[in-house]
Every structure is written in structure tokens, then in C-alpha cells.
Short mmCIF file of C-alpha atoms in Angstrom, two decimals:
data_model
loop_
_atom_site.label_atom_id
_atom_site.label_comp_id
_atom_site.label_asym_id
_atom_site.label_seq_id
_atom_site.Cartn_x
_atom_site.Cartn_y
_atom_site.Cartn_z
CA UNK A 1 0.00 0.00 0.00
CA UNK A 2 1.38 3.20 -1.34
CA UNK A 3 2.36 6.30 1.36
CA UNK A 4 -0.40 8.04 -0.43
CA UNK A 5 -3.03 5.63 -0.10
CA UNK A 6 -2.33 5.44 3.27
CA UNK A 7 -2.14 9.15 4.20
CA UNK A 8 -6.02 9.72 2.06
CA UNK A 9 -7.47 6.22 4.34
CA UNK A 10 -6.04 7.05 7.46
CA UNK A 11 -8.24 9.59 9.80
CA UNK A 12 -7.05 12.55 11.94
CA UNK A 13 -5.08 11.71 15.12
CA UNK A 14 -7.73 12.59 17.59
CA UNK A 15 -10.26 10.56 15.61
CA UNK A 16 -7.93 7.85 15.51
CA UNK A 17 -7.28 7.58 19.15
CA UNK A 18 -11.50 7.58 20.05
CA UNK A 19 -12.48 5.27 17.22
CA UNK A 20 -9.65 2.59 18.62
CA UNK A 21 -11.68 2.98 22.08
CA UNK A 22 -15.39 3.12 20.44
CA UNK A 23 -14.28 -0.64 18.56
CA UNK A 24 -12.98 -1.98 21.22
CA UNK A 25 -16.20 -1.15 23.60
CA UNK A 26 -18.21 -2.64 20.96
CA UNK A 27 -16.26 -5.40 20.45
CA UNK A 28 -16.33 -6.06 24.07
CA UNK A 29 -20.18 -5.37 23.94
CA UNK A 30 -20.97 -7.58 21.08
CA UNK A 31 -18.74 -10.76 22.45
CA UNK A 32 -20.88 -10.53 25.30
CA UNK A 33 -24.29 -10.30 23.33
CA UNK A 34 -22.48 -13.01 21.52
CA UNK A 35 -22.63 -15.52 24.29
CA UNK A 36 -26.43 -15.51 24.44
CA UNK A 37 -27.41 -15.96 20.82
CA UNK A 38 -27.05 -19.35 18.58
CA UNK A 39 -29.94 -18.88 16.71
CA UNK A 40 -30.34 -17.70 12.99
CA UNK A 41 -31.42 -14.28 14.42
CA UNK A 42 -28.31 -13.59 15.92
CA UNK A 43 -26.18 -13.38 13.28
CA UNK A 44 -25.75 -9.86 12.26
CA UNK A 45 -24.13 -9.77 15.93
CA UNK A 46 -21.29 -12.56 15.36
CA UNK A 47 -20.93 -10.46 11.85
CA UNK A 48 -20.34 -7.15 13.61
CA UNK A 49 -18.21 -8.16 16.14
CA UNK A 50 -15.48 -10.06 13.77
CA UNK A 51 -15.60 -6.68 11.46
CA UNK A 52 -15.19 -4.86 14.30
CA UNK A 53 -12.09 -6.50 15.28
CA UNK A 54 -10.83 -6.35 12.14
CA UNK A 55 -11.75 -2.40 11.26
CA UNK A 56 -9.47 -2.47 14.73
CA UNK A 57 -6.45 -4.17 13.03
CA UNK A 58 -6.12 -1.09 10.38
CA UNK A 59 -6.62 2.08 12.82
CA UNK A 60 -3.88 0.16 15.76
CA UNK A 61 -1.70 0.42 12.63
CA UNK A 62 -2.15 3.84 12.06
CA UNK A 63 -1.66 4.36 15.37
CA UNK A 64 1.86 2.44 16.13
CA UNK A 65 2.75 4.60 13.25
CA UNK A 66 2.24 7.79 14.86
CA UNK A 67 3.78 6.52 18.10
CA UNK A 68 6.45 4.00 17.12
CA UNK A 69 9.32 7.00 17.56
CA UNK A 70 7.85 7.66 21.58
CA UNK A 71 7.83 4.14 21.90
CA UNK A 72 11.97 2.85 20.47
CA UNK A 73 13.24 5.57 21.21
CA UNK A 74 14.28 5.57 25.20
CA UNK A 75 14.55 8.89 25.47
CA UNK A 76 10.66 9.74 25.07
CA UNK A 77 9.48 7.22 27.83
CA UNK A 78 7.34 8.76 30.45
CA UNK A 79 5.59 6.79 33.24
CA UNK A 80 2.79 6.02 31.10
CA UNK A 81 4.56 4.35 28.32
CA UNK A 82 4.75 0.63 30.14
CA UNK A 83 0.95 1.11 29.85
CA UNK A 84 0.74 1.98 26.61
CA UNK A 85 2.71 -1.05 25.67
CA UNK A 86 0.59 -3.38 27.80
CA UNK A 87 -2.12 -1.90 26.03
CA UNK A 88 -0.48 -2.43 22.56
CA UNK A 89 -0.10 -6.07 23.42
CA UNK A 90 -3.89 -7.05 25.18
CA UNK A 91 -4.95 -5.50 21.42
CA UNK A 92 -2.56 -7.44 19.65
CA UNK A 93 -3.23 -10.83 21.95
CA UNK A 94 -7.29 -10.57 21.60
CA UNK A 95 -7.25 -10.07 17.75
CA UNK A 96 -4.42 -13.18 16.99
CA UNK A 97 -6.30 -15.44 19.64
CA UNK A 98 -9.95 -14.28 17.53
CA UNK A 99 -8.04 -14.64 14.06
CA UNK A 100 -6.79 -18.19 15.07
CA UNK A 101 -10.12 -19.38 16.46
CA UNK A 102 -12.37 -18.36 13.76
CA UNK A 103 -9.62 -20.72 11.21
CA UNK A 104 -10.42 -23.09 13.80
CA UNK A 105 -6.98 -23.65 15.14
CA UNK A 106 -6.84 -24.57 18.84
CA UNK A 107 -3.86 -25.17 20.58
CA UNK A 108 -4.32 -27.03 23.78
CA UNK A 109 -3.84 -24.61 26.77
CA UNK A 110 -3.58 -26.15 30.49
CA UNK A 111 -6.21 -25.41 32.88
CA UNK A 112 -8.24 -22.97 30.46
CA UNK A 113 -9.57 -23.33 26.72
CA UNK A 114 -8.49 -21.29 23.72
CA UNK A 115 -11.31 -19.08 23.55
CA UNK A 116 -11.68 -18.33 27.58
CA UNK A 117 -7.71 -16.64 26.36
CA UNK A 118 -9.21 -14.64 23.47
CA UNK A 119 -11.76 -13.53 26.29
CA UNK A 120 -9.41 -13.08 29.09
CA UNK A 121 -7.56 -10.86 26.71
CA UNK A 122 -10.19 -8.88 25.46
CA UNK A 123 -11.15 -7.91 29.06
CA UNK A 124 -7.96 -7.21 30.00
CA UNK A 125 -8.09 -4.86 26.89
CA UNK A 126 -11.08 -2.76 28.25
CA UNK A 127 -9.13 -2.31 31.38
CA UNK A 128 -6.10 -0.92 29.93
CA UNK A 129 -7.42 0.87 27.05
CA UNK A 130 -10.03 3.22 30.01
CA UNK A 131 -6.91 3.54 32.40
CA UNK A 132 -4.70 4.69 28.99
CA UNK A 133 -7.28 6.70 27.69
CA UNK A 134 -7.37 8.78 30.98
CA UNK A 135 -3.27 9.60 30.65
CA UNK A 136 -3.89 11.15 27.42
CA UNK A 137 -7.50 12.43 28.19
CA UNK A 138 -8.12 14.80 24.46
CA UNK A 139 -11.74 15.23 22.92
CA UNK A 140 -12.14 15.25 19.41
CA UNK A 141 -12.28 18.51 17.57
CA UNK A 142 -15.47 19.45 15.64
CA UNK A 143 -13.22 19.75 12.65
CA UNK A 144 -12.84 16.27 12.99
CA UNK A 145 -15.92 15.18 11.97
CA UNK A 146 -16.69 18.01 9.94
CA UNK A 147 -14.70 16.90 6.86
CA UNK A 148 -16.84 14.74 4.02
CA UNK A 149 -13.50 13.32 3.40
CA UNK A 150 -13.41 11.80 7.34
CA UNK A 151 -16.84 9.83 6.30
CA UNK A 152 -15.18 8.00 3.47
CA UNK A 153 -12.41 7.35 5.62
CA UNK A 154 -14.33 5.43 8.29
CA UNK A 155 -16.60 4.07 5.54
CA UNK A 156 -13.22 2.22 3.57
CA UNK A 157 -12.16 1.17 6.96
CA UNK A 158 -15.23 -0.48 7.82
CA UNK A 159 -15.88 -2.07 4.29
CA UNK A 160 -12.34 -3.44 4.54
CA UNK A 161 -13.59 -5.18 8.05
CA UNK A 162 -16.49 -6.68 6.23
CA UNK A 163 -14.78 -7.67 3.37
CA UNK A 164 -12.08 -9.01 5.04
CA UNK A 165 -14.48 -11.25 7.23
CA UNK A 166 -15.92 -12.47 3.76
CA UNK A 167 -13.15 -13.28 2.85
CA UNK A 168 -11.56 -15.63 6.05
CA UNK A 169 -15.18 -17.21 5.18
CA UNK A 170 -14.26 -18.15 1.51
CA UNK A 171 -10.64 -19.04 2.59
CA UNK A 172 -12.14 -21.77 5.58
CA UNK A 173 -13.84 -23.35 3.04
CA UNK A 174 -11.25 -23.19 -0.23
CA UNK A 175 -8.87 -25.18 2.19
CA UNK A 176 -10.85 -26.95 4.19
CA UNK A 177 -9.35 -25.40 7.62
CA UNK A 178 -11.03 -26.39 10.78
CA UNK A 179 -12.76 -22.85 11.04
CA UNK A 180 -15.11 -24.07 7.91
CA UNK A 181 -17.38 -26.80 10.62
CA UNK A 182 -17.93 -24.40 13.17
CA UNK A 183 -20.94 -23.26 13.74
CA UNK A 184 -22.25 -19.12 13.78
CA UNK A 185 -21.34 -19.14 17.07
CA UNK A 186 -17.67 -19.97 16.10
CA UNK A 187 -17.84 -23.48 18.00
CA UNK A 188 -16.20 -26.53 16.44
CA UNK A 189 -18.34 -30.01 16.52
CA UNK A 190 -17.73 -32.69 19.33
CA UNK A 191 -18.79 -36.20 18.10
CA UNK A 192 -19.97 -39.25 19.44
CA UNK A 193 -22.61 -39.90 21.88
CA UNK A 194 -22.67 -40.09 26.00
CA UNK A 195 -20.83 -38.29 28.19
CA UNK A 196 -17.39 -39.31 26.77
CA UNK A 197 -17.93 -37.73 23.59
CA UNK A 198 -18.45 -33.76 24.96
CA UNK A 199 -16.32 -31.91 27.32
CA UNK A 200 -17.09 -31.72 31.25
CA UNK A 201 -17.23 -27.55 31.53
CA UNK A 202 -18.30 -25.43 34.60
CA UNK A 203 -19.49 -21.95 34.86
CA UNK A 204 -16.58 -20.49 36.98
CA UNK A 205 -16.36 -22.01 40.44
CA UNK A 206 -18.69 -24.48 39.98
CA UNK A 207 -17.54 -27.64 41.15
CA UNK A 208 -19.72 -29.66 43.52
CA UNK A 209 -19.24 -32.73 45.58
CA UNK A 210 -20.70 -35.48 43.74
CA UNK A 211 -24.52 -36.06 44.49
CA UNK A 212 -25.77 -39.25 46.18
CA UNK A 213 -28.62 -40.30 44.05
CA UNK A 214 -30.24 -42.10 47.27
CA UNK A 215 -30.06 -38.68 49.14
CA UNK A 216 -30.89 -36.57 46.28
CA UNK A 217 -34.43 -35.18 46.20
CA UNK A 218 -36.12 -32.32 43.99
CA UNK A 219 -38.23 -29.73 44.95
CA UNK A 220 -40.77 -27.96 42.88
CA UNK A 221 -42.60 -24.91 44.45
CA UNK A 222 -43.34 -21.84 44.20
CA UNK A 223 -46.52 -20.12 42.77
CA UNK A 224 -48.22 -23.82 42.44
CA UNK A 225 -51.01 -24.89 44.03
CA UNK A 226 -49.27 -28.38 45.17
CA UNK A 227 -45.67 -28.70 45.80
CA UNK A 228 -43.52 -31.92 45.03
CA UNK A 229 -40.69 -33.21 46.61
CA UNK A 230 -39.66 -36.19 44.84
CA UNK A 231 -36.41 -39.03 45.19
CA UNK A 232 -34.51 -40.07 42.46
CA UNK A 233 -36.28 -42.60 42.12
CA UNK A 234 -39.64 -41.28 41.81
CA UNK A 235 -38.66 -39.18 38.61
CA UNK A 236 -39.40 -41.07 35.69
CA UNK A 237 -37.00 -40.51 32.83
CA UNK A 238 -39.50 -41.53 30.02
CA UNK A 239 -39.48 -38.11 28.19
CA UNK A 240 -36.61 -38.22 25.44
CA UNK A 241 -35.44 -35.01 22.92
CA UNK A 242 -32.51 -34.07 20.68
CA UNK A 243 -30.70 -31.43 21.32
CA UNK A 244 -27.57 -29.56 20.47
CA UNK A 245 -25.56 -27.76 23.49
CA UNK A 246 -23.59 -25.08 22.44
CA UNK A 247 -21.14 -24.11 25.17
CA UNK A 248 -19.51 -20.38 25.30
CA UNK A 249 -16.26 -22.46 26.00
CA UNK A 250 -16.25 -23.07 22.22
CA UNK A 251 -17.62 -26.26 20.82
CA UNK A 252 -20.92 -27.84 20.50
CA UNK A 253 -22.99 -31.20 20.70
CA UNK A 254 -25.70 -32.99 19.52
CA UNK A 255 -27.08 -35.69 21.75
CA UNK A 256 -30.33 -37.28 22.72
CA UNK A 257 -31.28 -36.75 26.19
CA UNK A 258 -33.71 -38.54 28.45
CA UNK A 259 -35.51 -37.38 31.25
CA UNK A 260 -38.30 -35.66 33.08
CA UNK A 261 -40.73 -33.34 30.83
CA UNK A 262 -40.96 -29.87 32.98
CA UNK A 263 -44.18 -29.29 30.98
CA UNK A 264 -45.57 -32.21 32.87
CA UNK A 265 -43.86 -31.21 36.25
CA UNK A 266 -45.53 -27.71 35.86
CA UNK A 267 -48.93 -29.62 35.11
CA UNK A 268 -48.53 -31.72 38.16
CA UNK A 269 -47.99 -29.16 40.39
CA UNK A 270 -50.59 -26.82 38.93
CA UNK A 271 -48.79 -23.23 38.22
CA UNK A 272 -51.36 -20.28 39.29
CA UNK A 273 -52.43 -17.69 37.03
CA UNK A 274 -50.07 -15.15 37.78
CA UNK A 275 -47.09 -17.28 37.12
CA UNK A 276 -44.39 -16.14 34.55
CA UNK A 277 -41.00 -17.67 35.10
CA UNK A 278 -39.51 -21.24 36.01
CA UNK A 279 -36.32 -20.78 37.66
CA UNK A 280 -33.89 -23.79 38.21
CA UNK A 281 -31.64 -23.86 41.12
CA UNK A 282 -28.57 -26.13 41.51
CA UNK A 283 -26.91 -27.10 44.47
CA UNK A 284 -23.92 -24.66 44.06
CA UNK A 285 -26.70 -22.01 44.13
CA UNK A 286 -26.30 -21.13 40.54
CA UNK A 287 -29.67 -20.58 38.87
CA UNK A 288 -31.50 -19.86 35.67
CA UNK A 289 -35.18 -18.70 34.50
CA UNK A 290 -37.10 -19.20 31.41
CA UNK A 291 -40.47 -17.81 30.29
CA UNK A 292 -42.96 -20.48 31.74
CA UNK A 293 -44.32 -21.47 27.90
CA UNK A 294 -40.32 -21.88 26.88
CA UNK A 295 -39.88 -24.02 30.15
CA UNK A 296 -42.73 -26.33 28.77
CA UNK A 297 -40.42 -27.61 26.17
CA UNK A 298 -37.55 -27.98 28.76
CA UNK A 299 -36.22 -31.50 29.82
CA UNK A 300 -34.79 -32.34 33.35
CA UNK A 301 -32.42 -34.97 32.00
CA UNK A 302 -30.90 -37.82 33.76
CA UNK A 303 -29.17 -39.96 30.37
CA UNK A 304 -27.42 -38.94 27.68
CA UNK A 305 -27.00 -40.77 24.93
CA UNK A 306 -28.53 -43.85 26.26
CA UNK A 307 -26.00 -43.78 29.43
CA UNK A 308 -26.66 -42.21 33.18
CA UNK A 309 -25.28 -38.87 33.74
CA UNK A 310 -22.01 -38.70 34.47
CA UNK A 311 -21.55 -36.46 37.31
CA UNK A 312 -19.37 -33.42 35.57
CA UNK A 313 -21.95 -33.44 33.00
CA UNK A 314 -24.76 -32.38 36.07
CA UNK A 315 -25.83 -36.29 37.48
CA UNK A 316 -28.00 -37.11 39.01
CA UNK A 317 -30.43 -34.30 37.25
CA UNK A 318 -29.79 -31.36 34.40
CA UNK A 319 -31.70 -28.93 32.63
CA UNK A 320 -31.36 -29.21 29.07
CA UNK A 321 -33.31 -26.03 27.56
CA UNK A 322 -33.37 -26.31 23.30
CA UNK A 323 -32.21 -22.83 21.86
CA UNK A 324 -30.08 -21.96 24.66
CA UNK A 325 -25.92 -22.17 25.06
CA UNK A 326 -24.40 -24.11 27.47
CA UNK A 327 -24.31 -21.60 30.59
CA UNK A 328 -27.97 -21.67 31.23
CA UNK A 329 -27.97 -25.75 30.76
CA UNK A 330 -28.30 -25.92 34.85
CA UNK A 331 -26.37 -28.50 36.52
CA UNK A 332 -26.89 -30.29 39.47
CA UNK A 333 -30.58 -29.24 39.20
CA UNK A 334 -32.48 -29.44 43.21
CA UNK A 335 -34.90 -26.89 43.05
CA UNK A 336 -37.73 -25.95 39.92
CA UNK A 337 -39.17 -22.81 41.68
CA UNK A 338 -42.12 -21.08 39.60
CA UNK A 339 -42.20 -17.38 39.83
CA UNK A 340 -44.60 -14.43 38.93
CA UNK A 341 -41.55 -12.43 37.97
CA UNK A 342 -38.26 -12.87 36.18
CA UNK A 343 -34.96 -13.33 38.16
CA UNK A 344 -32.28 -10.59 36.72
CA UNK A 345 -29.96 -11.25 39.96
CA UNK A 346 -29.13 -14.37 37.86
CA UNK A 347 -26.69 -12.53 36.27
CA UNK A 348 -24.57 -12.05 39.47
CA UNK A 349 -24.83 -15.37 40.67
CA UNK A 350 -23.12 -17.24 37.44
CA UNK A 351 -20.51 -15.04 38.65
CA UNK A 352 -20.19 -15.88 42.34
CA UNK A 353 -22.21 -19.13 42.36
CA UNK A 354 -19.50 -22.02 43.72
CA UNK A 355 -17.33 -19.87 45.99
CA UNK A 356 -17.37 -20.53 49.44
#
């Protein structure tokens, strides 16, 4: 790319510096969205986040450009230099670890998987970029943005993203890379059947005792008009489904599970009028809700793939909710508590559910 070419794409300082922090906030904001969708629907939000990053590639070069001299040349360091490198790097370490995911590469990491690094590094880079940001605190200019030649700018740079994404597409499948069987989410296919076939995940601390089956018992109450408390062995697995479980860790699995129906719970125990939410409890305290009609379709599964449960996949009892990723699969299920409300404190307790 010629000097010239360069100097007509690339956008005025200031503008530089606040779009860097604008695609990284909605990078961050879409990865998150990204977690909750695996439907058709949600794929204009797995599109804009990988353009995003990639728009993000182009203005960090523009930018190492205009600092490169501040940054080799000793001389220029000032106490917020060591940031801006660490900041330079969490960039640098979230867009390789998304560019080598999406070809489907995954190198085996100890303790955590691939993509939980891409993540780690991508919050990391929120962090830094806020606590730079504030050493060099400088608003754009209304001459900025007043120039028709700044909205071509920022138009090229984002059709390059776009393009660009198109094109990692078309190169996955000309060469058959791993990154061409994933799914929209970006997870890669686990075969087989049973619990040996899928990874054992938890949602951070989660990581129970195993459960007696002869002590366990399940409650549901709530807004019911009877509540049941019933053994292991009074639930009678004789509902089966297929369903795929797509976990945020980054791969996915289609099984056939076998269990309890929780439309036929809800039936037994007679849900009152007002009622608008199931919420599922395990024994680490983390919980989920869904909308009572979407908890109809629900299974409280005790087999997969013709075999029991294995305890790291949520024995003796699991919820396995079609349509939703992995995280709101409850493990360890105890308690099916029917609510006239929803539950938004859920979000806090996936955090701290499983610490002591």
C-alpha cells in the first residue's frame, strides 16, 4: 500500500485515538451479546463483532505509526509508556487469539480453553485501554468530523472489516481449515454420543461434591397450588429429545437426552395464574429462568446418549433447555421454583455461584 493511499485512508489523530476505544467497547459489547445468541437471528451480531475487530487491526496500525518514535526511542518514555505497551499487546493478543479461532486452530492450553484466552484478553483490553485513555484524556475537535473526506475514511475502513471477514469465510472453506465446521457461534463439533464424547465444563467455580442419588431429592414450588418433593427414584426418565448444546467455551454437541418433561412437572404441580418464570436452582446455588411457555419444552435430564449422567456433566439431574448455550444448561438441578416475575440477579450469581 502506497504512502499516499495510506495518508487519504487514514483519519485525523484525535479521531484515531476515540475510534480505537469506540471498537474496542463494541467489540467487548458484542462478544458478550455473543454468548447468548445461537440462533439464525443472531447473526448480524457474530458479523459485527469479527468486522469490528478487524476495522481495529487497520486504525492500531495507524496508530503504532504515529507513536512508534515515543515508543523505540528511550529517550521519550514517560511513566505512562509501560501502559501503553501493555495496552499495545492485550490489542494485539485478543485479535491473533480471535483470528486463530475463527480458522479453527486450537492449541491445547492447560487449565483454560483457547477461547476463555481470546476472552481473558479482550477484558484485560477494556481495562487498559479506560486507564490509557485517561493519561492522554483529548476530545475530538469538531473539525474532525466536519470533513466529508473523514466519512469516506471510516466508511473504507469499515468495508475493509467486512470484506475481510468475507473473505476468512471463503478461505475456511477453499482449504478446508477447521474454522469451515464451526458453527455461527464460532464453535467446532464434538462427536460421538454419551458423556465421553463432549467436554465436562463449569461456569466459573462451579464444582460440587458429587450427588448421592439415594439422598438426592427435587423440589418444585413456588406459585403452584401443590408442591412436590420427589427421590430419584420417583422421577421417571421416560421423556426423550434431541438437542444440540452449544457451550460459550467453544464447541458444541448434539445428543439425545432422556428425562423428566418440565411441561408435565408444571402440570402436576398446577402453576397459578399469575405465574411467569420457572427458575432452576442447583446445588452450588447457581440458577437460571425461562419464560414459563419456553420451560414447557424444557427436559430435566438424567441420560445422555442412552447412558446415566455422568456427574461433571450435572448427574443425578440437568436442565437441558433447546435454543439456549451451554451456561444456562443448569447443573446439578435441586430446586424448579415457579415465579410471577423474572430473576435478573441471575446474572450475578453465574458469577459468584461455587465460591465458598
Amino acid at each position: 500500500m502506497s504512502r499516499s493511499l495510506v495518508a487519504r485512508l487514514r483519519p485525523p489523530p484525535r479521531l484515531v485515538d476515540w475510534s480505537i476505544f469506540v471498537l474496542v467497547v463494541s467489540a467487548a459489547g458484542s462478544g458478550f451479546l455473543s454468548f447468548l445468541g445461537m440462533r439464525p437471528a443472531w447473526v448480524p451480531v457474530f458479523w459485527f463483532h469479527r468486522t469490528v475487530g478487524l476495522t481495529l487491526i487497520v486504525l492500531l496500525g495507524f496508530k503504532l505509526a504515529r507513536v512508534r518514535s515515543r515508543l523505540t526511542n528511550r529517550e521519550q518514555w514517560q511513566a505512562s509508556t509501560a501502559l501503553s505497551v501493555l495496552t499495545a499487546l492485550a490489542a494485539f493478543g485478543t485479535i491473533g487469539t480471535g483470528i486463530v479461532w475463527v480458522f479453527g486452530y486450537t492449541p491445547e492450553i492447560p487449565i483454560f480453553t483457547f477461547l476463555s484466552v481470546h476472552v481473558g484478553f479482550g477484558i484485560l483490553l477494556v481495562v487498559v485501554m479506560v486507564a490509557h485513555m485517561k493519561t492522554r484524556f483529548r476530545l475530538p475537535r469538531r473539525v474532525d468530523f466536519e470533513r466529508r473526506r473523514t466519512t469516506l475514511q471510516f466508511s473504507a475502513l469499515l468495508l475493509f472489516g467486512a470484506v475481510t471477514y468475507r473473505l476468512q469465510e471463503a478461505l475456511n472453506t477453499a482449504f478446508g481449515t477447521p474454522g469451515s465446521e464451526r458453527r455461527l457461534t464460532g464453535s467446532r463439533r464434538e462427536t460421538g454420543s454419551g458423556n465421553g464424547s463432549f467436554p465436562v465444563t463449569s461456569w466459573v467455580a462451579d464444582d460440587p461434591e458429587p450427588v448421592a442419588v439415594e439422598e438426592y431429592r427435587l423440589t418444585v414450588r413456588g406459585a403452584v397450588d401443590e408442591q412436590l418433593d420427589l427421590a430419584y427414584a420417583d422421577l421417571d426418565p421416560a421423556s426423550e429429545t434431541a438437542a444440540l448444546l452449544d457451550c460459550t467455551s467453544g464447541w458444541y454437541t448434539e445428543q439425545e437426552w432422556r428425562g423428566v418433561d418440565v411441561g408435565s412437572l408444571l402440570d402436576r404441580v398446577g402453576p397459578r395464574t399469575a405465574a411467569t418464570h420457572v427458575r432452576f436452582v442447583s446445588v452450588t446455588g447457581y440458577r437460571w429462568s425461562l419464560p414459563i411457555e419456553e420451560a414447557r419444552g424444557a427436559l430435566l435430564a438424567t441420560h445422555v446418549g442412552g447412558e446415566r449422567l455422568s456427574h461433571g456433566h450435572g448427574a443425578p439431574v440437568r436442565l437441558v433447555a433447546p435454543g439456549r448455550r451451554g451456561f444456562q444448561w443448569v447443573k446439578w438441578v435441586t430446586r424448579v421454583e415457579v415465579r410471577t416475575e423474572g430473576d435478573p440477579a441471575q446474572w450475578l450469581v453465574t458469577l459468584i455461584s461455587g465460591f465458598d
